[in-house]
Short mmCIF file of C-alpha atoms and ligand atoms in Angstrom, two decimals:
data_model
loop_
_atom_site.label_atom_id
_atom_site.label_comp_id
_atom_site.label_asym_id
_atom_site.label_seq_id
_atom_site.Cartn_x
_atom_site.Cartn_y
_atom_site.Cartn_z
CA MET A 691 40.11 -170.52 -69.28
CA LYS A 692 43.83 -171.18 -69.73
CA ALA A 693 44.34 -167.73 -71.22
CA LEU A 694 42.37 -166.15 -68.39
CA ASN A 695 44.43 -168.00 -65.79
CA ALA A 696 47.67 -166.93 -67.46
CA LEU A 697 46.42 -163.35 -67.41
CA VAL A 698 45.55 -163.61 -63.72
CA VAL A 699 49.05 -164.92 -62.97
CA ARG A 700 50.67 -162.02 -64.84
CA ALA A 701 48.47 -159.56 -62.98
CA LEU A 702 49.11 -161.07 -59.54
CA PRO A 703 52.17 -158.97 -58.64
CA LEU A 704 49.95 -155.92 -59.11
CA VAL A 705 47.40 -157.19 -56.61
CA PRO A 706 48.01 -155.47 -53.25
CA LYS A 707 49.64 -157.85 -50.75
CA PRO A 708 46.76 -157.55 -48.22
CA PHE A 709 44.37 -158.94 -50.85
CA VAL A 710 46.68 -161.86 -51.61
CA ARG A 711 47.00 -162.37 -47.85
CA ARG A 712 43.23 -162.51 -47.50
CA THR A 713 43.02 -165.23 -50.13
CA ALA A 714 46.08 -167.08 -48.86
CA SER A 715 44.69 -167.05 -45.32
CA ARG A 716 42.22 -169.67 -46.39
CA TYR A 717 45.00 -172.03 -47.48
CA VAL A 718 47.80 -171.03 -45.08
CA ALA A 719 47.48 -171.20 -41.28
CA GLY A 720 49.53 -168.04 -40.69
CA GLU A 721 53.11 -166.92 -40.27
CA THR A 722 53.90 -168.45 -36.90
CA LEU A 723 54.02 -171.88 -35.29
CA GLU A 724 51.50 -170.64 -32.72
CA ARG A 725 48.97 -169.92 -35.45
CA ALA A 726 49.59 -173.29 -37.04
CA LEU A 727 49.10 -175.09 -33.70
CA ALA A 728 45.85 -173.19 -33.11
CA THR A 729 44.63 -174.39 -36.52
CA VAL A 730 45.64 -177.99 -35.70
CA SER A 731 43.86 -177.74 -32.38
CA ARG A 732 40.68 -176.58 -34.13
CA LEU A 733 40.97 -179.38 -36.70
CA ASN A 734 41.52 -181.99 -33.98
CA ALA A 735 38.33 -180.75 -32.31
CA GLU A 736 36.59 -181.39 -35.65
CA ARG A 737 37.95 -184.97 -35.58
CA CYS A 738 40.58 -184.26 -38.25
CA MET A 739 44.26 -185.06 -37.95
CA ALA A 740 46.77 -182.67 -39.56
CA THR A 741 50.15 -182.52 -41.19
CA LEU A 742 52.27 -179.40 -40.70
CA ASP A 743 54.30 -177.95 -43.55
CA VAL A 744 56.86 -175.22 -42.84
CA LEU A 745 56.68 -173.04 -45.95
CA GLY A 746 59.79 -172.48 -47.99
CA GLU A 747 61.20 -174.58 -50.81
CA ASP A 748 63.86 -174.47 -53.48
CA VAL A 749 66.39 -172.68 -51.29
CA THR A 750 69.30 -171.03 -53.03
CA ARG A 751 71.79 -171.01 -50.14
CA LYS A 752 72.83 -173.92 -47.93
CA GLU A 753 72.68 -171.72 -44.81
CA GLU A 754 68.90 -171.38 -45.24
CA THR A 755 68.28 -175.03 -44.43
CA GLU A 756 69.37 -174.52 -40.81
CA GLN A 757 66.28 -172.39 -40.20
CA THR A 758 63.99 -175.00 -41.73
CA VAL A 759 65.42 -177.82 -39.64
CA ALA A 760 65.07 -175.67 -36.50
CA ALA A 761 61.48 -174.79 -37.39
CA TYR A 762 60.56 -178.48 -37.76
CA ALA A 763 62.33 -179.31 -34.50
CA ARG A 764 60.33 -176.60 -32.70
CA ALA A 765 57.11 -177.85 -34.27
CA LEU A 766 57.77 -181.48 -33.30
CA ALA A 767 58.54 -180.51 -29.70
CA ALA A 768 55.39 -178.36 -29.43
CA ILE A 769 53.20 -181.07 -30.97
CA ALA A 770 54.48 -183.56 -28.40
CA SER A 771 54.14 -181.25 -25.42
CA ARG A 772 50.57 -180.24 -26.36
CA GLY A 773 49.49 -183.72 -27.37
CA LEU A 774 48.20 -182.61 -30.78
CA ASP A 775 47.30 -185.11 -33.49
CA THR A 776 49.51 -183.97 -36.32
CA ASN A 777 52.59 -185.15 -38.15
CA ILE A 778 54.88 -183.14 -40.45
CA SER A 779 55.37 -182.88 -44.21
CA VAL A 780 58.78 -181.88 -45.55
CA LYS A 781 59.92 -180.69 -48.99
CA LEU A 782 63.44 -181.83 -49.71
CA THR A 783 64.20 -178.83 -51.94
CA ALA A 784 63.78 -176.69 -48.81
CA LEU A 785 66.76 -178.67 -47.52
CA CYS A 786 68.82 -177.94 -50.62
CA LEU A 787 68.12 -181.10 -52.61
CA LYS A 788 68.69 -179.43 -55.96
CA LEU A 789 71.96 -177.73 -55.04
CA ASP A 790 73.54 -180.29 -52.77
CA PRO A 791 71.90 -183.70 -52.28
CA ALA A 792 74.45 -184.77 -49.66
CA HIS A 793 73.71 -181.70 -47.54
CA CYS A 794 69.98 -182.37 -47.98
CA ARG A 795 70.37 -185.97 -46.79
CA GLY A 796 72.17 -184.76 -43.65
CA GLU A 797 69.55 -182.13 -42.88
CA PHE A 798 66.66 -184.50 -43.51
CA ALA A 799 68.28 -187.09 -41.23
CA ARG A 800 68.29 -184.44 -38.47
CA ILE A 801 64.55 -183.89 -38.89
CA VAL A 802 63.95 -187.64 -38.85
CA GLU A 803 65.97 -187.92 -35.62
CA GLU A 804 63.81 -185.20 -34.02
CA ALA A 805 60.69 -187.04 -35.15
CA ARG A 806 61.99 -190.29 -33.70
CA ALA A 807 62.73 -188.55 -30.38
CA CYS A 808 59.16 -187.21 -30.32
CA GLY A 809 57.58 -190.42 -31.62
CA ASN A 810 56.14 -188.70 -34.67
CA PHE A 811 55.84 -189.42 -38.39
CA VAL A 812 57.50 -187.57 -41.30
CA ARG A 813 56.01 -187.37 -44.79
CA ILE A 814 58.30 -186.40 -47.67
CA ASP A 815 56.26 -184.26 -50.09
CA MET A 816 56.84 -184.96 -53.77
CA GLU A 817 58.00 -182.06 -55.94
CA ASP A 818 58.68 -181.58 -59.66
CA SER A 819 60.00 -184.40 -61.82
CA SER A 820 63.62 -183.21 -61.71
CA VAL A 821 63.79 -184.53 -58.13
CA THR A 822 61.48 -187.57 -58.21
CA GLU A 823 64.23 -190.16 -58.45
CA GLU A 824 66.38 -188.66 -55.70
CA THR A 825 63.37 -188.07 -53.42
CA ILE A 826 62.35 -191.72 -53.68
CA ARG A 827 65.92 -192.82 -53.03
CA ILE A 828 66.15 -190.66 -49.89
CA PHE A 829 62.80 -192.05 -48.75
CA HIS A 830 63.96 -195.68 -49.03
CA GLU A 831 67.27 -194.87 -47.30
CA SER A 832 65.45 -193.08 -44.46
CA CYS A 833 63.10 -196.02 -43.90
CA GLU A 834 66.08 -198.18 -43.07
CA ARG A 835 66.85 -195.89 -40.14
CA TYR A 836 63.30 -195.03 -39.00
CA GLU A 837 60.16 -196.78 -40.16
CA ARG A 838 57.81 -193.82 -39.61
CA VAL A 839 58.70 -191.98 -42.80
CA GLY A 840 56.26 -191.75 -45.72
CA LEU A 841 56.40 -191.08 -49.42
CA VAL A 842 54.14 -189.32 -51.93
CA LEU A 843 53.39 -190.65 -55.43
CA GLN A 844 51.87 -188.46 -58.14
CA ALA A 845 49.21 -190.09 -60.32
CA TYR A 846 50.06 -187.95 -63.37
CA LEU A 847 53.55 -189.39 -63.68
CA ARG A 848 53.77 -192.40 -66.00
CA ARG A 849 56.49 -193.92 -63.80
CA SER A 850 54.37 -193.92 -60.64
CA LEU A 851 52.85 -197.40 -61.05
CA GLU A 852 56.35 -198.87 -61.10
CA ASP A 853 57.30 -196.72 -58.07
CA ALA A 854 54.15 -197.95 -56.31
CA ARG A 855 55.19 -201.57 -56.89
CA ALA A 856 58.55 -200.85 -55.23
CA ALA A 857 56.80 -198.98 -52.40
CA ALA A 858 54.43 -201.91 -51.91
CA ARG A 859 57.35 -204.34 -51.65
CA ALA A 860 58.69 -202.13 -48.84
CA ARG A 861 55.18 -201.91 -47.26
CA ALA A 862 55.60 -198.15 -47.41
CA ASN A 863 53.18 -195.54 -46.09
CA VAL A 864 52.22 -193.67 -49.27
CA ARG A 865 50.20 -190.52 -49.93
CA VAL A 866 48.68 -190.61 -53.42
CA CYS A 867 47.92 -187.26 -55.10
CA LYS A 868 47.32 -186.17 -58.68
CA GLY A 869 50.43 -183.98 -58.82
CA ILE A 870 50.53 -180.19 -58.83
CA TYR A 871 53.46 -179.26 -61.10
CA VAL A 872 53.24 -178.75 -64.84
CA GLU A 873 55.04 -181.70 -66.47
CA PRO A 874 55.59 -182.61 -70.14
CA ALA A 875 53.49 -185.26 -71.92
CA GLU A 876 56.48 -187.62 -72.39
CA ILE A 877 56.53 -188.30 -68.67
CA ALA A 878 53.09 -187.26 -67.45
CA TYR A 879 49.47 -187.98 -68.37
CA GLN A 880 47.70 -184.80 -69.36
CA GLY A 881 44.03 -185.77 -69.63
CA ARG A 882 41.66 -185.55 -66.66
CA GLU A 883 40.37 -189.11 -67.08
CA GLU A 884 43.76 -190.76 -67.60
CA ILE A 885 45.06 -189.02 -64.47
CA ARG A 886 42.00 -190.27 -62.58
CA ASP A 887 42.60 -193.81 -63.89
CA GLY A 888 46.25 -193.59 -62.87
CA TYR A 889 45.20 -192.37 -59.43
CA ALA A 890 42.71 -195.19 -58.87
CA ALA A 891 45.25 -197.76 -60.08
CA LEU A 892 47.82 -196.54 -57.54
CA VAL A 893 45.35 -196.55 -54.67
CA ASP A 894 44.09 -200.04 -55.59
CA LEU A 895 47.56 -201.52 -55.92
CA LEU A 896 48.82 -200.05 -52.65
CA LEU A 897 45.72 -200.97 -50.63
CA GLN A 898 45.64 -204.49 -52.06
CA ASP A 899 49.28 -204.98 -51.12
CA GLY A 900 48.69 -203.92 -47.52
CA CYS A 901 50.23 -200.45 -47.57
CA TYR A 902 48.80 -197.65 -45.42
CA VAL A 903 47.52 -195.12 -47.98
CA GLY A 904 46.87 -191.40 -47.65
CA ILE A 905 44.16 -190.75 -50.24
CA ALA A 906 44.87 -187.07 -50.94
CA THR A 907 42.21 -185.60 -53.19
CA HIS A 908 39.16 -183.35 -53.28
CA ASP A 909 37.86 -185.06 -56.41
CA GLU A 910 34.56 -186.73 -55.48
CA VAL A 911 34.91 -189.27 -58.31
CA LEU A 912 38.22 -190.46 -56.87
CA VAL A 913 36.90 -190.48 -53.32
CA GLU A 914 34.05 -192.75 -54.50
CA ARG A 915 36.43 -195.02 -56.37
CA ALA A 916 38.65 -195.33 -53.29
CA LEU A 917 35.63 -196.05 -51.08
CA SER A 918 34.51 -198.82 -53.39
CA THR A 919 37.98 -200.44 -53.24
CA ILE A 920 37.96 -200.11 -49.45
CA ARG A 921 34.57 -201.88 -49.33
CA ARG A 922 35.66 -204.58 -51.79
CA LEU A 923 38.75 -205.35 -49.69
CA SER A 924 36.80 -205.01 -46.40
CA LEU A 925 39.54 -202.78 -45.06
CA PRO A 926 39.40 -201.49 -41.49
CA ARG A 927 39.48 -197.72 -40.85
CA GLU A 928 43.08 -198.03 -39.65
CA ALA A 929 44.32 -199.12 -43.11
CA TYR A 930 44.01 -195.74 -44.83
CA GLU A 931 43.17 -192.09 -44.38
CA PHE A 932 41.77 -189.35 -46.57
CA GLN A 933 43.79 -186.14 -46.87
CA MET A 934 42.78 -182.65 -47.95
CA LEU A 935 44.30 -179.20 -48.13
CA LEU A 936 43.40 -176.56 -45.56
CA GLY A 937 40.50 -174.46 -46.81
CA VAL A 938 39.45 -176.78 -49.64
CA ALA A 939 36.32 -178.96 -50.03
CA GLY A 940 35.02 -178.51 -46.47
CA ALA A 941 31.69 -180.20 -47.20
CA LEU A 942 33.26 -183.37 -48.61
CA ARG A 943 35.69 -183.44 -45.70
CA ARG A 944 32.88 -183.22 -43.14
CA ARG A 945 30.93 -185.93 -44.92
CA LEU A 946 33.85 -188.37 -44.81
CA VAL A 947 34.54 -187.59 -41.16
CA ALA A 948 30.88 -188.07 -40.26
CA ALA A 949 30.98 -191.46 -42.00
CA GLY A 950 33.83 -192.43 -39.66
CA HIS A 951 36.82 -192.24 -42.03
CA ARG A 952 40.16 -190.92 -40.90
CA MET A 953 40.87 -187.46 -42.28
CA ARG A 954 44.10 -185.47 -42.29
CA VAL A 955 44.36 -181.81 -43.29
CA TYR A 956 47.52 -180.32 -44.78
CA VAL A 957 48.40 -177.17 -42.84
CA PRO A 958 51.11 -174.93 -44.36
CA TYR A 959 52.48 -172.05 -42.30
CA GLY A 960 55.46 -169.74 -42.13
CA GLU A 961 56.87 -166.38 -43.07
CA ALA A 962 57.34 -167.51 -46.67
CA TRP A 963 53.57 -167.56 -47.27
CA TYR A 964 53.61 -164.80 -49.89
CA ALA A 965 56.48 -166.19 -51.94
CA TYR A 966 54.92 -169.63 -51.61
CA SER A 967 51.53 -168.51 -52.86
CA MET A 968 53.01 -166.64 -55.82
CA ARG A 969 55.34 -169.49 -56.79
CA ARG A 970 52.54 -172.04 -56.63
CA LEU A 971 50.40 -169.89 -58.87
CA LYS A 972 53.17 -169.38 -61.40
CA GLU A 973 53.99 -173.09 -61.42
CA ASN A 974 50.44 -174.05 -62.13
CA PRO A 975 48.25 -171.27 -63.55
CA ALA A 976 45.25 -173.60 -63.35
CA ILE A 977 44.91 -172.76 -59.66
CA ALA A 978 45.04 -169.02 -60.29
CA GLY A 979 41.31 -169.17 -60.87
CA HIS A 980 40.86 -170.10 -57.21
CA VAL A 981 42.66 -166.91 -56.18
CA MET A 982 40.51 -164.91 -58.52
CA LYS A 983 37.41 -166.44 -56.93
CA GLY A 984 38.82 -165.88 -53.45
CA LEU A 985 39.57 -162.25 -54.24
CA PHE A 986 36.06 -161.49 -55.26
CA SER A 987 33.92 -163.81 -53.20
CA ARG A 988 35.09 -162.91 -49.70
CA GLY A 989 34.16 -159.60 -48.30
C1 FAD B 1661 46.90 -183.45 -48.49
C2 FAD B 1661 47.46 -183.14 -49.83
C3 FAD B 1661 48.81 -183.23 -50.04
C4 FAD B 1661 49.36 -182.99 -51.30
N1 FAD B 1661 50.70 -183.17 -51.51
C5 FAD B 1661 51.21 -183.02 -52.76
C6 FAD B 1661 52.56 -183.35 -53.04
O1 FAD B 1661 53.34 -183.77 -52.17
N2 FAD B 1661 53.00 -183.16 -54.31
C7 FAD B 1661 52.18 -182.70 -55.32
O2 FAD B 1661 52.63 -182.59 -56.47
N3 FAD B 1661 50.90 -182.37 -55.07
C8 FAD B 1661 50.39 -182.53 -53.83
N4 FAD B 1661 49.07 -182.24 -53.59
C9 FAD B 1661 48.27 -181.53 -54.62
C10 FAD B 1661 47.61 -182.51 -55.56
O3 FAD B 1661 48.59 -183.10 -56.38
C11 FAD B 1661 46.58 -181.80 -56.46
O4 FAD B 1661 47.20 -180.84 -57.23
C12 FAD B 1661 45.44 -181.13 -55.71
O5 FAD B 1661 45.05 -181.90 -54.62
C13 FAD B 1661 44.22 -180.99 -56.63
O6 FAD B 1661 43.82 -182.26 -57.11
P1 FAD B 1661 42.48 -182.98 -56.68
O7 FAD B 1661 42.78 -184.44 -56.60
O8 FAD B 1661 41.91 -182.38 -55.48
O9 FAD B 1661 41.55 -182.85 -57.96
P2 FAD B 1661 41.04 -181.56 -58.76
O10 FAD B 1661 40.24 -182.10 -59.89
O11 FAD B 1661 42.17 -180.65 -59.07
O12 FAD B 1661 40.13 -180.85 -57.70
C14 FAD B 1661 38.85 -181.34 -57.36
C15 FAD B 1661 38.05 -180.17 -56.84
O13 FAD B 1661 38.63 -179.71 -55.62
C16 FAD B 1661 38.65 -178.30 -55.55
N5 FAD B 1661 40.04 -177.83 -55.41
C17 FAD B 1661 41.17 -178.52 -55.67
N6 FAD B 1661 42.27 -177.80 -55.36
C18 FAD B 1661 41.82 -176.61 -54.90
C19 FAD B 1661 42.44 -175.42 -54.39
N7 FAD B 1661 43.76 -175.29 -54.30
N8 FAD B 1661 41.64 -174.39 -53.99
C20 FAD B 1661 40.28 -174.50 -54.04
N9 FAD B 1661 39.64 -175.59 -54.50
C21 FAD B 1661 40.39 -176.62 -54.92
C22 FAD B 1661 38.00 -177.79 -56.82
O14 FAD B 1661 36.64 -177.56 -56.52
C23 FAD B 1661 38.09 -178.95 -57.77
O15 FAD B 1661 37.06 -178.98 -58.68
C24 FAD B 1661 48.51 -182.55 -52.36
C25 FAD B 1661 47.13 -182.47 -52.15
C26 FAD B 1661 46.60 -182.78 -50.92
C27 FAD B 1661 45.12 -182.74 -50.75
#
């Protein structure tokens, strides 16, 4: 399967853009804010909250961050004026974290100020391990200025349990995910079951310590394990939410919503959809299979 995925990734640039667009359209709301807001509106009608992600990461020029900050400011204003139930998710490398952390801090602070003015919440997505430390530092600094900022912890990273303890001390709002980047064995669990165990341990620790947790997974085993912890702790619905990606695991999503759990859907949008899709696939060939399926199963 690995070899097949690698082959698919190598062949992707040869796939005509309209085909990639067709597949991406399941996972990406569109190129414009208007399209993203229409998707949020539809999700809200299905009793799902959302989080908006302006596509674009790992910028190579400082000037590019201006556009990203402006796009988030426009999104926050539109969300407020239309009364939509969505927050925002931000990647710090789109604000130049790798090239210039000081510049990134300044730009992120501007987004946080816009969110404060609109009374909204900002989630900092977690990226590859070269920026974990700095991302967590910026999260803790930002919380001192505005409490409605959240962090993401990746279950595959060996360090995450320690990071969760620190997050719990700060009563942080934490999204827990498995982690999407390819990381070496010295720092990251590789096996399916050990990643699941790491995931469940993070969710348990954070919920037990009173943190609000975003349980971001489509893995039914992990959803069940989280539900059993929620029952054991007799937690109210307001203490956690489930989170899923746009276009993934619709049946499981509907089941959780019907059972009365909070659900938030991650909605990426923006002109960078093509570059984003290709980069994601190259970063983690394991998801190339989904594109392959998408290419051939939708007419
Ligand atoms: C809301 C949300 C936010 C996230 N934020 C981050 C983040 O900040 N940083 C980060 O590193 N990762 C993030 N991720 C990605 C996450 O780390 C995983 O890579 C991804 O969710 C797949 O893991 P899983 O727990 O769903 O389990 P898996 O075992 O990978 O998936 C379970 C099942 O879900 C289905 N599935 C999963 N992904 C897809 C897909 N793309 N297309 C179609 N079907 C799929 C498959 O049927 C699969 O069998 C996020 C995920 C979600 C849901």
